[in-house]
mmCIF file of C-alpha atoms in Angstrom:
data_model
loop_
_atom_site.group_PDB
_atom_site.id
_atom_site.type_symbol
_atom_site.label_atom_id
_atom_site.label_comp_id
_atom_site.label_asym_id
_atom_site.label_seq_id
_atom_site.Cartn_x
_atom_site.Cartn_y
_atom_site.Cartn_z
ATOM 1 C CA MET N 1 3.305 18.509 13.409
ATOM 2 C CA ILE N 2 3.337 16.170 10.421
ATOM 3 C CA HIS N 3 2.671 12.467 10.655
ATOM 4 C CA PRO N 4 5.844 10.361 10.921
ATOM 5 C CA ARG N 5 4.998 8.528 7.664
ATOM 6 C CA ILE N 6 5.163 11.813 5.735
ATOM 7 C CA ASP N 7 8.542 12.574 7.292
ATOM 8 C CA ILE N 8 9.801 9.065 6.508
ATOM 9 C CA ARG N 9 8.750 9.257 2.841
ATOM 10 C CA ASN N 10 10.285 12.722 2.464
ATOM 11 C CA GLN N 11 13.610 11.761 4.061
ATOM 12 C CA LEU N 12 13.855 8.542 2.090
ATOM 13 C CA ALA N 13 13.079 10.275 -1.209
ATOM 14 C CA GLU N 14 15.652 12.991 -0.485
ATOM 15 C CA HIS N 15 18.287 10.387 0.321
ATOM 16 C CA LEU N 16 17.564 8.518 -2.912
ATOM 17 C CA ARG N 17 17.681 11.755 -4.940
ATOM 18 C CA GLN N 18 21.228 12.282 -3.710
ATOM 19 C CA ASN N 19 22.281 8.745 -4.637
ATOM 20 C CA GLN N 20 20.391 7.930 -7.850
ATOM 21 C CA THR N 21 20.457 9.003 -11.472
ATOM 22 C CA ALA N 22 16.736 8.249 -11.836
ATOM 23 C CA GLN N 23 14.081 10.796 -10.963
ATOM 24 C CA VAL N 24 12.513 10.167 -7.542
ATOM 25 C CA PHE N 25 8.826 10.773 -6.854
ATOM 26 C CA ILE N 26 6.877 10.501 -3.612
ATOM 27 C CA GLY N 27 3.651 8.501 -3.909
ATOM 28 C CA ARG N 28 2.357 5.713 -6.067
ATOM 29 C CA ALA N 29 -0.261 7.761 -7.965
ATOM 30 C CA VAL N 30 2.180 9.820 -10.005
ATOM 31 C CA PRO N 31 1.718 10.197 -13.770
ATOM 32 C CA ILE N 32 4.980 9.084 -15.343
ATOM 33 C CA PHE N 33 5.810 9.549 -19.016
ATOM 34 C CA ASP N 34 8.537 7.948 -21.126
ATOM 35 C CA GLN N 35 10.748 11.019 -20.739
ATOM 36 C CA ASP N 36 10.613 10.565 -16.931
ATOM 37 C CA LEU N 37 12.101 7.056 -17.100
ATOM 38 C CA PRO N 38 13.828 5.577 -15.289
ATOM 39 C CA ALA N 39 11.825 6.717 -12.283
ATOM 40 C CA ILE N 40 11.692 5.715 -8.642
ATOM 41 C CA LEU N 41 8.505 5.926 -6.583
ATOM 42 C CA VAL N 42 8.611 6.034 -2.789
ATOM 43 C CA TYR N 43 5.433 5.134 -0.928
ATOM 44 C CA THR N 44 4.233 3.506 2.259
ATOM 45 C CA GLY N 45 1.808 0.682 2.837
ATOM 46 C CA ASN N 46 0.321 -0.781 5.972
ATOM 47 C CA GLU N 47 1.585 -0.007 9.426
ATOM 48 C CA GLN N 48 1.343 -2.319 12.391
ATOM 49 C CA ILE N 49 1.621 -1.336 16.045
ATOM 50 C CA ASN N 50 3.865 -3.915 17.695
ATOM 51 C CA ARG N 51 3.718 -2.464 21.191
ATOM 52 C CA GLU N 52 1.549 0.310 22.451
ATOM 53 C CA ARG N 53 1.624 2.413 25.579
ATOM 54 C CA TRP N 54 -0.674 0.144 27.595
ATOM 55 C CA ASP N 55 1.906 -2.644 27.285
ATOM 56 C CA THR N 56 4.048 -0.541 29.639
ATOM 57 C CA ASP N 57 2.996 1.875 32.392
ATOM 58 C CA GLY N 58 0.632 3.831 30.143
ATOM 59 C CA CYS N 59 3.254 6.368 29.115
ATOM 60 C CA GLY N 60 5.460 4.247 26.875
ATOM 61 C CA GLU N 61 6.237 4.730 23.242
ATOM 62 C CA LEU N 62 4.372 3.180 20.345
ATOM 63 C CA ILE N 63 6.567 0.782 18.450
ATOM 64 C CA ARG N 64 5.439 0.802 14.833
ATOM 65 C CA GLU N 65 6.382 -1.349 11.874
ATOM 66 C CA LEU N 66 5.794 0.381 8.557
ATOM 67 C CA GLU N 67 5.700 -1.244 5.130
ATOM 68 C CA LEU N 68 7.915 0.913 2.928
ATOM 69 C CA ASN N 69 8.016 0.451 -0.851
ATOM 70 C CA ILE N 70 10.534 1.722 -3.367
ATOM 71 C CA GLU N 71 9.475 1.004 -6.930
ATOM 72 C CA ALA N 72 11.722 1.594 -9.923
ATOM 73 C CA VAL N 73 10.139 1.809 -13.376
ATOM 74 C CA THR N 74 11.920 1.798 -16.728
ATOM 75 C CA ILE N 75 11.502 0.922 -20.378
ATOM 76 C CA GLY N 76 13.526 -1.647 -22.274
ATOM 77 C CA ASN N 77 13.696 -4.531 -24.706
ATOM 78 C CA THR N 78 15.589 -7.760 -24.238
ATOM 79 C CA ASP N 79 17.706 -5.881 -21.669
ATOM 80 C CA LEU N 80 14.723 -5.036 -19.414
ATOM 81 C CA ASP N 81 15.556 -7.569 -16.689
ATOM 82 C CA ASP N 82 19.150 -6.339 -16.546
ATOM 83 C CA LYS N 83 18.010 -2.709 -16.276
ATOM 84 C CA LEU N 84 15.612 -3.580 -13.449
ATOM 85 C CA ASP N 85 18.280 -5.533 -11.580
ATOM 86 C CA GLU N 86 20.714 -2.628 -11.919
ATOM 87 C CA LEU N 87 18.115 -0.215 -10.545
ATOM 88 C CA ALA N 88 17.344 -2.588 -7.676
ATOM 89 C CA GLN N 89 21.033 -2.942 -6.844
ATOM 90 C CA SER N 90 21.572 0.817 -6.800
ATOM 91 C CA ILE N 91 18.590 1.297 -4.460
ATOM 92 C CA GLU N 92 19.733 -1.525 -2.160
ATOM 93 C CA SER N 93 23.224 -0.025 -2.005
ATOM 94 C CA ALA N 94 21.874 3.450 -1.269
ATOM 95 C CA LEU N 95 19.752 2.146 1.614
ATOM 96 C CA ASP N 96 22.393 -0.134 3.108
ATOM 97 C CA GLY N 97 23.142 1.436 6.498
ATOM 98 C CA TRP N 98 20.778 4.389 5.971
ATOM 99 C CA THR N 99 19.537 6.086 9.130
ATOM 100 C CA MET N 100 16.974 8.834 9.458
ATOM 101 C CA LEU N 101 18.130 12.203 10.737
ATOM 102 C CA ASN N 102 15.561 12.535 13.517
ATOM 103 C CA ARG N 103 14.849 8.837 14.135
ATOM 104 C CA LYS N 104 18.191 7.243 14.935
ATOM 105 C CA ASN N 105 16.349 4.340 16.592
ATOM 106 C CA ALA N 106 14.527 3.370 13.375
ATOM 107 C CA VAL N 107 15.539 0.001 11.940
ATOM 108 C CA LEU N 108 15.200 -0.598 8.187
ATOM 109 C CA ARG N 109 14.922 -4.223 7.016
ATOM 110 C CA PHE N 110 14.890 -5.405 3.418
ATOM 111 C CA LYS N 111 12.051 -7.907 2.987
ATOM 112 C CA ASN N 112 11.082 -8.669 -0.623
ATOM 113 C CA THR N 113 11.589 -7.882 -4.279
ATOM 114 C CA TYR N 114 8.770 -8.017 -6.826
ATOM 115 C CA VAL N 115 9.220 -7.689 -10.585
ATOM 116 C CA ASP N 116 6.532 -6.953 -13.162
ATOM 117 C CA HIS N 117 6.303 -5.886 -16.791
ATOM 118 C CA SER N 118 3.730 -4.504 -19.179
ATOM 119 C CA ILE N 119 3.668 -4.343 -22.974
ATOM 120 C CA ASP N 120 2.110 -1.326 -24.669
ATOM 121 C CA GLY N 121 2.357 -1.614 -28.434
ATOM 122 C CA ASN N 122 6.040 -1.893 -29.251
ATOM 123 C CA LYS N 123 7.167 -0.679 -25.804
ATOM 124 C CA ILE N 124 7.997 -2.915 -22.862
ATOM 125 C CA TYR N 125 7.800 -1.315 -19.423
ATOM 126 C CA GLY N 126 9.165 -2.964 -16.333
ATOM 127 C CA ALA N 127 8.987 -2.323 -12.620
ATOM 128 C CA VAL N 128 10.894 -3.666 -9.664
ATOM 129 C CA ARG N 129 9.447 -3.039 -6.202
ATOM 130 C CA LEU N 130 11.657 -3.368 -3.178
ATOM 131 C CA GLU N 131 9.713 -3.867 0.023
ATOM 132 C CA TYR N 132 11.237 -2.833 3.323
ATOM 133 C CA SER N 133 9.909 -2.717 6.840
ATOM 134 C CA LEU N 134 10.820 0.205 9.042
ATOM 135 C CA ALA N 135 10.473 -0.235 12.790
ATOM 136 C CA TYR N 136 10.359 3.073 14.627
ATOM 137 C CA MET N 137 8.996 4.616 17.804
ATOM 138 C CA THR N 138 6.646 7.495 18.438
ATOM 139 C CA GLU N 139 5.945 9.103 21.775
ATOM 140 C CA THR N 140 2.587 8.874 23.460
ATOM 141 C CA HIS N 141 1.254 10.803 26.396
ATOM 142 C CA ASN N 142 -0.956 9.572 29.192
ATOM 143 C CA ASN N 143 -4.176 11.571 28.908
ATOM 144 C CA ASP N 144 -5.665 10.279 32.191
#
């Protein structure tokens, strides 16, 4: 059985692949070249347990809140901000109302947007990272 975070990243990336013109990659440590741009990276961050089984009768579910990041990277000139905003809008639209196939109880919340740029010679690269939180449940079993 795979960890739920792997399943979440895979499902999210597959959903974005169906709804985006950019290439979608899973993970943040992916070598990306100019010919790959625009690109979207899907990766997870920290996860917090909001309620664990001992908060109930010892057999309850874990309620988890996962930091989920979708980062779009592109190259541009004076139009870089516009390109990043267009990518962000397309990602937001694709995730509006999205539900996971095997986790209908998961709740996706849009939290933050971060924008960054980098200059390499005569090229200007930009990135927009959309941060979501995903609250979902996993079963636990009383081992006593």
